[in-house]
Short mmCIF file of C-alpha atoms in Angstrom, two decimals:
data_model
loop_
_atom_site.label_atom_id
_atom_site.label_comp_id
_atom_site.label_asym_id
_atom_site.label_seq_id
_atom_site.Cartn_x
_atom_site.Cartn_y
_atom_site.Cartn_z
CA UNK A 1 111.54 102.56 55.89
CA UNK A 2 111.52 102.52 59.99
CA UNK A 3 112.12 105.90 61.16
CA UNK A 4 115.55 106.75 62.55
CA UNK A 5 116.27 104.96 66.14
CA UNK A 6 113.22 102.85 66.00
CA UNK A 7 113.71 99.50 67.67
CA UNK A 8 114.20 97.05 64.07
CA UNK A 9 111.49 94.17 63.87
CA UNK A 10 114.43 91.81 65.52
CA UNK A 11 114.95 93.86 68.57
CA UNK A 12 110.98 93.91 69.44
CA UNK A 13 110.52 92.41 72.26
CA UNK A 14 108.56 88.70 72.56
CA UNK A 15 106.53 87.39 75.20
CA UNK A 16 107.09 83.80 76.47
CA UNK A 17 105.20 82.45 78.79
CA UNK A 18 106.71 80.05 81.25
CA UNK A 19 105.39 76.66 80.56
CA UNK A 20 106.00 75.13 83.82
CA UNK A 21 105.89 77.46 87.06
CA UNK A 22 106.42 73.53 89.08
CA UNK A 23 109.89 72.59 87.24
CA UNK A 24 111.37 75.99 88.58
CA UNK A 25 110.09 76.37 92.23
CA UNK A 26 110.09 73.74 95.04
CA UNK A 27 106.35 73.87 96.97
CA UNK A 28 108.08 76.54 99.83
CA UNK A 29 109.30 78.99 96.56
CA UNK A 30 105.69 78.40 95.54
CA UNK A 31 103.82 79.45 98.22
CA UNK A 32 106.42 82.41 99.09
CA UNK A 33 105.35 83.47 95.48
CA UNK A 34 101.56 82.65 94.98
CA UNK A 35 100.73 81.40 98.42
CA UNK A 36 99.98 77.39 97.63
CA UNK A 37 102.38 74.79 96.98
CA UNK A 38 101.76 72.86 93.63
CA UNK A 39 99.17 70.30 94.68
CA UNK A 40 97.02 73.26 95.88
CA UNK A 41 97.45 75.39 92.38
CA UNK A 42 96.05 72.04 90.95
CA UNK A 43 93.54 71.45 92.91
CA UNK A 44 91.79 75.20 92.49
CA UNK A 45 92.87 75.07 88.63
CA UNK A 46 90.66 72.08 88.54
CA UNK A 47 87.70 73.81 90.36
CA UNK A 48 87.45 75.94 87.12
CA UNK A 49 89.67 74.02 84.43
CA UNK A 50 86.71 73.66 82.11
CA UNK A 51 86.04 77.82 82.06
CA UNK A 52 90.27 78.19 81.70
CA UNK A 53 91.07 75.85 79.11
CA UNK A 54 91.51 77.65 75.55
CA UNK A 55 89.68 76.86 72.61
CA UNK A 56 92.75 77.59 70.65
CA UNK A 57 95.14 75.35 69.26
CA UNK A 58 98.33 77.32 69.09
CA UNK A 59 101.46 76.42 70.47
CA UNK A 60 101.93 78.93 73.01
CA UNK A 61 98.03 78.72 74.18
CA UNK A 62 98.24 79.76 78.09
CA UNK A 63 97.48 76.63 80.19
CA UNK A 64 95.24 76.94 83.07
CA UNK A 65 97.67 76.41 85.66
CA UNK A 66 99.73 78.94 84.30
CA UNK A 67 96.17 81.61 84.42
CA UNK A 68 96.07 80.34 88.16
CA UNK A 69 99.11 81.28 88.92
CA UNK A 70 98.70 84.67 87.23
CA UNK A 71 95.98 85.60 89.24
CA UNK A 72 97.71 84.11 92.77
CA UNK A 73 100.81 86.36 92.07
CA UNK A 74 98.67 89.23 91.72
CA UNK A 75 96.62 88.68 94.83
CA UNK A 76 99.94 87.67 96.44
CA UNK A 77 101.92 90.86 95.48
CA UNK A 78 99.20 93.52 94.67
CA UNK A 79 102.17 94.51 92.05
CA UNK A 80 101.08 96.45 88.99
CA UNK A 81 100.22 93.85 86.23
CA UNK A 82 103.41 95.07 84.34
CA UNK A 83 105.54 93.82 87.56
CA UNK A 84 103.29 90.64 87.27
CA UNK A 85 104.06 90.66 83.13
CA UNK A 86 107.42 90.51 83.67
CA UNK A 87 107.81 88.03 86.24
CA UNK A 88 105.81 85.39 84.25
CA UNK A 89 106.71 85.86 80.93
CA UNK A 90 103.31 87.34 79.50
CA UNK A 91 102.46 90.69 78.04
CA UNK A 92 100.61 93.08 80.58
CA UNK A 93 97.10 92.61 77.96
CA UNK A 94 97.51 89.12 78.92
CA UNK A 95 97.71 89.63 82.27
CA UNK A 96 94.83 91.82 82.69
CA UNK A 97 92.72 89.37 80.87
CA UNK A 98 93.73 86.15 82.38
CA UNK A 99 93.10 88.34 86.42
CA UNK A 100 89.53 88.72 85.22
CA UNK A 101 88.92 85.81 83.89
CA UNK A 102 89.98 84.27 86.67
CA UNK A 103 88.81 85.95 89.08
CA UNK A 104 85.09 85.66 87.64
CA UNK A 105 85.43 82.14 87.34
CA UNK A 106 86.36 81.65 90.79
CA UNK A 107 83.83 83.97 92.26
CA UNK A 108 80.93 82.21 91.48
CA UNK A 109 78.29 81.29 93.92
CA UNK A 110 78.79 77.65 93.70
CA UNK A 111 82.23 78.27 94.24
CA UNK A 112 81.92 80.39 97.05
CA UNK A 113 79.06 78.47 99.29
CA UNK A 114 81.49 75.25 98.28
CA UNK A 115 84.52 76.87 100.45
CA UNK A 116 82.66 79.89 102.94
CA UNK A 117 79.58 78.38 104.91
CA UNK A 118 78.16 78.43 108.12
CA UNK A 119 78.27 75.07 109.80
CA UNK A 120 75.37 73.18 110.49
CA UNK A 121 76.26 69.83 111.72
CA UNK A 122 76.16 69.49 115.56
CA UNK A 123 79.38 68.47 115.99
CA UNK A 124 80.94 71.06 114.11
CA UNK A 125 79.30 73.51 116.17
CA UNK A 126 80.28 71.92 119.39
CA UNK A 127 83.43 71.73 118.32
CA UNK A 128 83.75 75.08 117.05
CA UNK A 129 81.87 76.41 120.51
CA UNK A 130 84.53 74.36 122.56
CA UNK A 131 87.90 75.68 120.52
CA UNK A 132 86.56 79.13 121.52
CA UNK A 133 85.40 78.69 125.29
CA UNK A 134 89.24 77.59 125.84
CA UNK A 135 90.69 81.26 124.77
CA UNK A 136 88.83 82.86 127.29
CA UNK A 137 86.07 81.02 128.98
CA UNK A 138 83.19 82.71 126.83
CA UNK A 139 80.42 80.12 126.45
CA UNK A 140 78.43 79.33 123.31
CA UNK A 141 80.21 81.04 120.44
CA UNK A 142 79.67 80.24 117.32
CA UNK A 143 81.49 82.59 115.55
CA UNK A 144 83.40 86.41 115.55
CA UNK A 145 82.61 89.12 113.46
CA UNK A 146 83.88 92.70 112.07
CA UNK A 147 84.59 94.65 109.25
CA UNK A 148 87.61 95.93 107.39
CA UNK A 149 87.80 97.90 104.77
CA UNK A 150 89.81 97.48 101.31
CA UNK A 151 91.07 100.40 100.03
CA UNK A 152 90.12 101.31 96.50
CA UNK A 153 90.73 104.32 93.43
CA UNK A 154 88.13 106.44 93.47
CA UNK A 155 85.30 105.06 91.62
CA UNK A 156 83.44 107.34 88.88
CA UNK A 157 79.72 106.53 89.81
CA UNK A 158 78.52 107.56 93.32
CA UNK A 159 82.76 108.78 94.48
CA UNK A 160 81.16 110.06 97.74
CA UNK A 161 79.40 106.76 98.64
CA UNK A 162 82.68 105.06 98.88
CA UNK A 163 84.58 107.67 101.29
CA UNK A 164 84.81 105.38 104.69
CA UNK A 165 85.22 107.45 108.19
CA UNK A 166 88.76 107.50 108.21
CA UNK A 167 88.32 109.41 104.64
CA UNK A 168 89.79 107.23 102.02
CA UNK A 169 87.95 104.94 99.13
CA UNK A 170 86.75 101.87 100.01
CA UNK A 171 84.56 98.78 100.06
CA UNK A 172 83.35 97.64 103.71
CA UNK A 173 83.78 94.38 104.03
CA UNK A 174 81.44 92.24 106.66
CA UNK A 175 83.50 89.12 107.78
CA UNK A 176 82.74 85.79 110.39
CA UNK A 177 85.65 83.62 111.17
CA UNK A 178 85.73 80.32 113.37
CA UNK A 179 87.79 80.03 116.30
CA UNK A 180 90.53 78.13 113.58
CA UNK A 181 90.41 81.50 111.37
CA UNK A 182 88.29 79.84 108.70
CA UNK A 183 85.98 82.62 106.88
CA UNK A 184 82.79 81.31 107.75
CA UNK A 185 80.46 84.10 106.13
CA UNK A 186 81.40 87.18 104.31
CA UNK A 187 80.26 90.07 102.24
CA UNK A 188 81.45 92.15 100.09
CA UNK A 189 79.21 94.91 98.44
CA UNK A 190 79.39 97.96 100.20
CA UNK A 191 80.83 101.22 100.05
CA UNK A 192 83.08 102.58 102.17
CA UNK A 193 80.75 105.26 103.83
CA UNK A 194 78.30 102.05 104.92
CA UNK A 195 77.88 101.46 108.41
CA UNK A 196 78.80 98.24 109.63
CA UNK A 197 75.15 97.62 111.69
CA UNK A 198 73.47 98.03 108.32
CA UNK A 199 75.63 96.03 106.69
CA UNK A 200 74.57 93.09 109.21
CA UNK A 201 71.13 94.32 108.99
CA UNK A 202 70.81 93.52 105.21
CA UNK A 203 73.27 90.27 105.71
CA UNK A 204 72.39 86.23 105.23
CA UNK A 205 74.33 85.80 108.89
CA UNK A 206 71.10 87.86 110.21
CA UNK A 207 68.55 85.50 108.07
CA UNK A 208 70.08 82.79 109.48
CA UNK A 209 70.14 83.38 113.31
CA UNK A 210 66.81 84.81 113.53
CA UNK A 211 64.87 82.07 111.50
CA UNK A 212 67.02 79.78 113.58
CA UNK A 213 69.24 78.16 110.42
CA UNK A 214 71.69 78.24 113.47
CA UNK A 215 70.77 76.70 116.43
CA UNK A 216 69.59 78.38 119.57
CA UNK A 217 72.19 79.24 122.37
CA UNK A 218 74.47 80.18 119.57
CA UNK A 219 76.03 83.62 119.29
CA UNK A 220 78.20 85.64 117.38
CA UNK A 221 80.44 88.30 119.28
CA UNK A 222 81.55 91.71 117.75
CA UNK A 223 82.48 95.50 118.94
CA UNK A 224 80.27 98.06 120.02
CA UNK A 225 79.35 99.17 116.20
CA UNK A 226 77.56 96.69 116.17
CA UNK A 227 73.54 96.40 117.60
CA UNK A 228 73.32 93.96 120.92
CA UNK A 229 70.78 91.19 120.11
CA UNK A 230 70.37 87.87 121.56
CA UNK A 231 72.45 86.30 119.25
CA UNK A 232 75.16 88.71 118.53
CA UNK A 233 76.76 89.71 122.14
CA UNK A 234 78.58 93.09 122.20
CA UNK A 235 80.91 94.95 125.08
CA UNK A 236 79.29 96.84 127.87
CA UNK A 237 80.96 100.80 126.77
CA UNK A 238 80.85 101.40 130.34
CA UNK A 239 81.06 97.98 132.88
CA UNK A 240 80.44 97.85 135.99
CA UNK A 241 83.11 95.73 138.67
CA UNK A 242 82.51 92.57 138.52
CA UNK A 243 80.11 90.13 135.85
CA UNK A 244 80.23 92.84 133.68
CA UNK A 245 84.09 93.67 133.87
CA UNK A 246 84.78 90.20 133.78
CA UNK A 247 82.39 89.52 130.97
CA UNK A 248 84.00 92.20 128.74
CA UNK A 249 87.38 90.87 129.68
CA UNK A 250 86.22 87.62 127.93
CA UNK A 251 84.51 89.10 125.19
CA UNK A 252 87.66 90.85 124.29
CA UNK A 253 90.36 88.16 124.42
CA UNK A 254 87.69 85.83 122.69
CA UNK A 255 87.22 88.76 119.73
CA UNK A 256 90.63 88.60 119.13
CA UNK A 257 90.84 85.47 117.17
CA UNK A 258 88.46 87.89 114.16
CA UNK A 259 91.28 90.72 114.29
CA UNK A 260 94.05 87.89 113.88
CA UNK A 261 91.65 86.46 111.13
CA UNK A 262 91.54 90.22 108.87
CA UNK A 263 95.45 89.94 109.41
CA UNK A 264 96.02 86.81 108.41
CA UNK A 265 93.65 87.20 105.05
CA UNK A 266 95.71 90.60 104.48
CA UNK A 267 99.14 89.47 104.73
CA UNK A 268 98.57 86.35 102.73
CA UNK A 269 96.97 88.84 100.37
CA UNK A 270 98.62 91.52 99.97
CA UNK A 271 96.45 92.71 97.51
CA UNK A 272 93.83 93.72 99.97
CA UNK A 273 96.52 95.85 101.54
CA UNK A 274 96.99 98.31 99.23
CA UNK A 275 95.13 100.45 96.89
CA UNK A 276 92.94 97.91 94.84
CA UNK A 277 93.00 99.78 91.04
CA UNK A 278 89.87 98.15 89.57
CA UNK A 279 86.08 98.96 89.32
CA UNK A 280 84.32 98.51 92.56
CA UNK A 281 82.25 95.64 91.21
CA UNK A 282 85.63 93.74 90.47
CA UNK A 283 87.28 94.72 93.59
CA UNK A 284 84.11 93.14 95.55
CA UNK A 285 84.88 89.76 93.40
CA UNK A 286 88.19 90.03 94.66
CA UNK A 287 87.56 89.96 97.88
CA UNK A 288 85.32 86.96 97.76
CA UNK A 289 88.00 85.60 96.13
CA UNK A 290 90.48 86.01 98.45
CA UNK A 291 88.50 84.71 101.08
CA UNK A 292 87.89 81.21 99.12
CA UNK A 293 91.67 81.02 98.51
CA UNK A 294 92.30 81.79 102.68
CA UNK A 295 90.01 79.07 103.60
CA UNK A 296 91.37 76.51 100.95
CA UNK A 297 95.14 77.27 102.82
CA UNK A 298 93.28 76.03 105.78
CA UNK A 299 92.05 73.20 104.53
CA UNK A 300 95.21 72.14 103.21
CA UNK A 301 97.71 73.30 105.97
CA UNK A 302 99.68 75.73 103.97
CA UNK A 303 100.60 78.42 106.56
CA UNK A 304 101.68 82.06 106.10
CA UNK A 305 104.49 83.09 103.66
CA UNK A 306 107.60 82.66 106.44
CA UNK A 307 105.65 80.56 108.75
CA UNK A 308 103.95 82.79 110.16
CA UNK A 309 101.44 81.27 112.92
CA UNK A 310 98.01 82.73 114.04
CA UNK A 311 99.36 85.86 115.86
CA UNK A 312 98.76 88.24 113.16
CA UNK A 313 96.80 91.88 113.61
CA UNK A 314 95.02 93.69 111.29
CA UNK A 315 97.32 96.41 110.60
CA UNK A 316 94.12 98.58 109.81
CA UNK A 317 92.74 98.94 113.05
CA UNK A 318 89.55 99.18 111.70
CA UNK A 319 87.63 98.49 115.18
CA UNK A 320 87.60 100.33 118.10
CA UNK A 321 85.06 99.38 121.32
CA UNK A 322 85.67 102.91 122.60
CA UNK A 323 84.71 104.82 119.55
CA UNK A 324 81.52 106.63 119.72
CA UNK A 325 81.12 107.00 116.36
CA UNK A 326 81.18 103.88 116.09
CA UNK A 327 77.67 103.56 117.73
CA UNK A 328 74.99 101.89 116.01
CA UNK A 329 72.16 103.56 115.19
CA UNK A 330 69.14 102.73 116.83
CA UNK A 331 66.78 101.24 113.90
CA UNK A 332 65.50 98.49 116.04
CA UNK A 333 65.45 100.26 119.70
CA UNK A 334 63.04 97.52 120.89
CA UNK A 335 65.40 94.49 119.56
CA UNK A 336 68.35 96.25 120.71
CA UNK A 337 66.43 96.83 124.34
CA UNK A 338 65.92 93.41 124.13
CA UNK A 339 69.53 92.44 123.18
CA UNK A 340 70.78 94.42 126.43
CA UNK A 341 68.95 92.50 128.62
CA UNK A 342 69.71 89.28 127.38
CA UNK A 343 73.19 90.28 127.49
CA UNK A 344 73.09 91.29 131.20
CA UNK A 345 71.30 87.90 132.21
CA UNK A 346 74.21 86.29 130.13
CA UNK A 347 76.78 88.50 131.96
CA UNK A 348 75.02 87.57 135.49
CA UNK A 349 75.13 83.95 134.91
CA UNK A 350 78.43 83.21 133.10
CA UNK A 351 80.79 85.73 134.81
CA UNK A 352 79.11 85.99 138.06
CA UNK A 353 82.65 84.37 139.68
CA UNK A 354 86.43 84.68 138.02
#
């Protein structure tokens, strides 16, 4: 006999998942909502259909548009997966489990070098180079680089490894975009407390400038955490008037277009704004995630919830040219020697007039 004021078998409550997310939205509802319009939920449900389809033959089996668009309203919202269970129709177990599955489907390494690679045709490069000289006149850039950090709980292996600068949880996150804001390389396995020169140390965008994967008279430009090499140009912390002055005013405006890039990935994902509550190793897959999902927007067009052009910030701030703690240490003082002088012919020749 059910105990006095229990809920009766009648008033339990059932989960229905809705069948067909496309028969209620139009494409702009959709991407306010999960941030691609329907052709774009098909085409990444098909990336991974075959790892998303259910063995089961039950009625109400969960189709794998319906997972994708699960795991797009989480990264969309960041909402607790209770929010997320009842928006959709699905019990919050479900929703848990459909998140990782699809998130581990999607961050696979074929998946990711599919949608986040360096270029390597000519053209592109040129191309790229060109879209970049006309923000600011800064020759030969082949791409703009930083790091952000995503805020996570605090993990229960190694809690102190994960405390960033600005004393919060995180993961570090190493990022190149294009002059366009496409993710060109990124990387996402670090703690918090990680500096961002060894991160670039220890990095496949280091591999493949120095054995020359990427053509000569290429270069990357970030802040002054970083190490000044040859390839990677960083801002003089003290410039002198003239090609130096001139140079960092370049380098700046130029840098820009990597700040607008972390914004952009942030406010189509809100996820990676707040407080991620998963496991490190998940959040990391996340991330990679995210990044796949930002460049596939690109590809297809599909701006910013609200239309939102390429003028967005990153709210974090995480950079700052002026910082000295922000310094990198010396591991390499002969490179770095080296760097600095290649960076003051560079400055002499380029932005010896302006």
């Amino acid at each position: 006999m059910a105990a006095a004021g229990a809920p009766q078998p009648h008033q339990l409550r059932t989960f229905r998942p809705r069948k067909n997310i496309f028969s209620v939205y139009s494409d702009t509802e959709l991407i306010q909502r999960f941030r691609l319009d329907c052709a774009g939920i098909l085409f990444v449900t098909n990336l991974i259909r075959d790892r998303l389809t259910s063995p089961t033959q039950r009625n109400n089996a969960i189709t794998p548009e319906m997972k994708i668009a699960v795991m797009l309203r989480y990264l969309a919202t960041g909402k607790m997966q209770l929010c997320n269970a009842d928006d959709l129709g699905l019990s919050q177990p479900s929703i848990s489990r459909i998140v990782s599955e699809t998130i581990d489907a999607l961050s696979t390494p074929a998946i990711v070098r599919q949608f986040v690679k360096l270029p390597v045709q000519r053209t592109d490069i040129q191309r790229n180079q060109a879209a970049f000289m006309a923000i600011a006149g800064f020759p030969g850039v082949f791409g703009v680089i930083d790091g952000t950090h995503v805020r996570i709980i605090a993990p229960s292996v190694d809690e102190p490894e994960y405390v960033c600068r600005k004393h919060f949880h995180s993961i570090n996150v190493q990022i190149v975009f294009d002059a366009h804001y496409n993710i060109l390389d990124i990387v996402a396995k670090w703690p918090g407390s990680t500096h961002d020169a060894r991160i670039l140390n220890e990095s496949g965008v280091r591999t493949a400038f120095e054995q020359h994967f990427v053509p000569q008279g290429c270069h990357l430009l970030g802040d002054s955490g970083y190490p000044s090499r040859r390839w990677l140009l960083t801002p003089y912390l003290r410039p002198q008037p003239g090609p130096q002055t001139r140079y960092n005013r370049a380098h700046k405006r130029t840098r820009c277009v990597v700040e607008r890039g972390i914004g952009q990935l942030k406010r189509r994902f809100h996820v990676l704004h707040s407080e991620v509550r998963l496991n490190p190793v998940k959040v990391c897959k996340v991330v990679i995630v995210c990044a796949i999902l930002h460049n596939i927007c690109k590809q297809r067009n599909i701006l910013l919830p609200g239309g939102a052009g390429d003028d967005d910030r990153n709210s974090d701030d995480d950079d700052d040219d002026d910082d000295d703690n922000n310094n990198p240490p010396n591991h390499l003082p002969q490179a770095m020697g080296d760097g600095r002088l290649f960076r003051e012919n560079f400055a002499n020749i380029h932005f010896q007039t302006g």
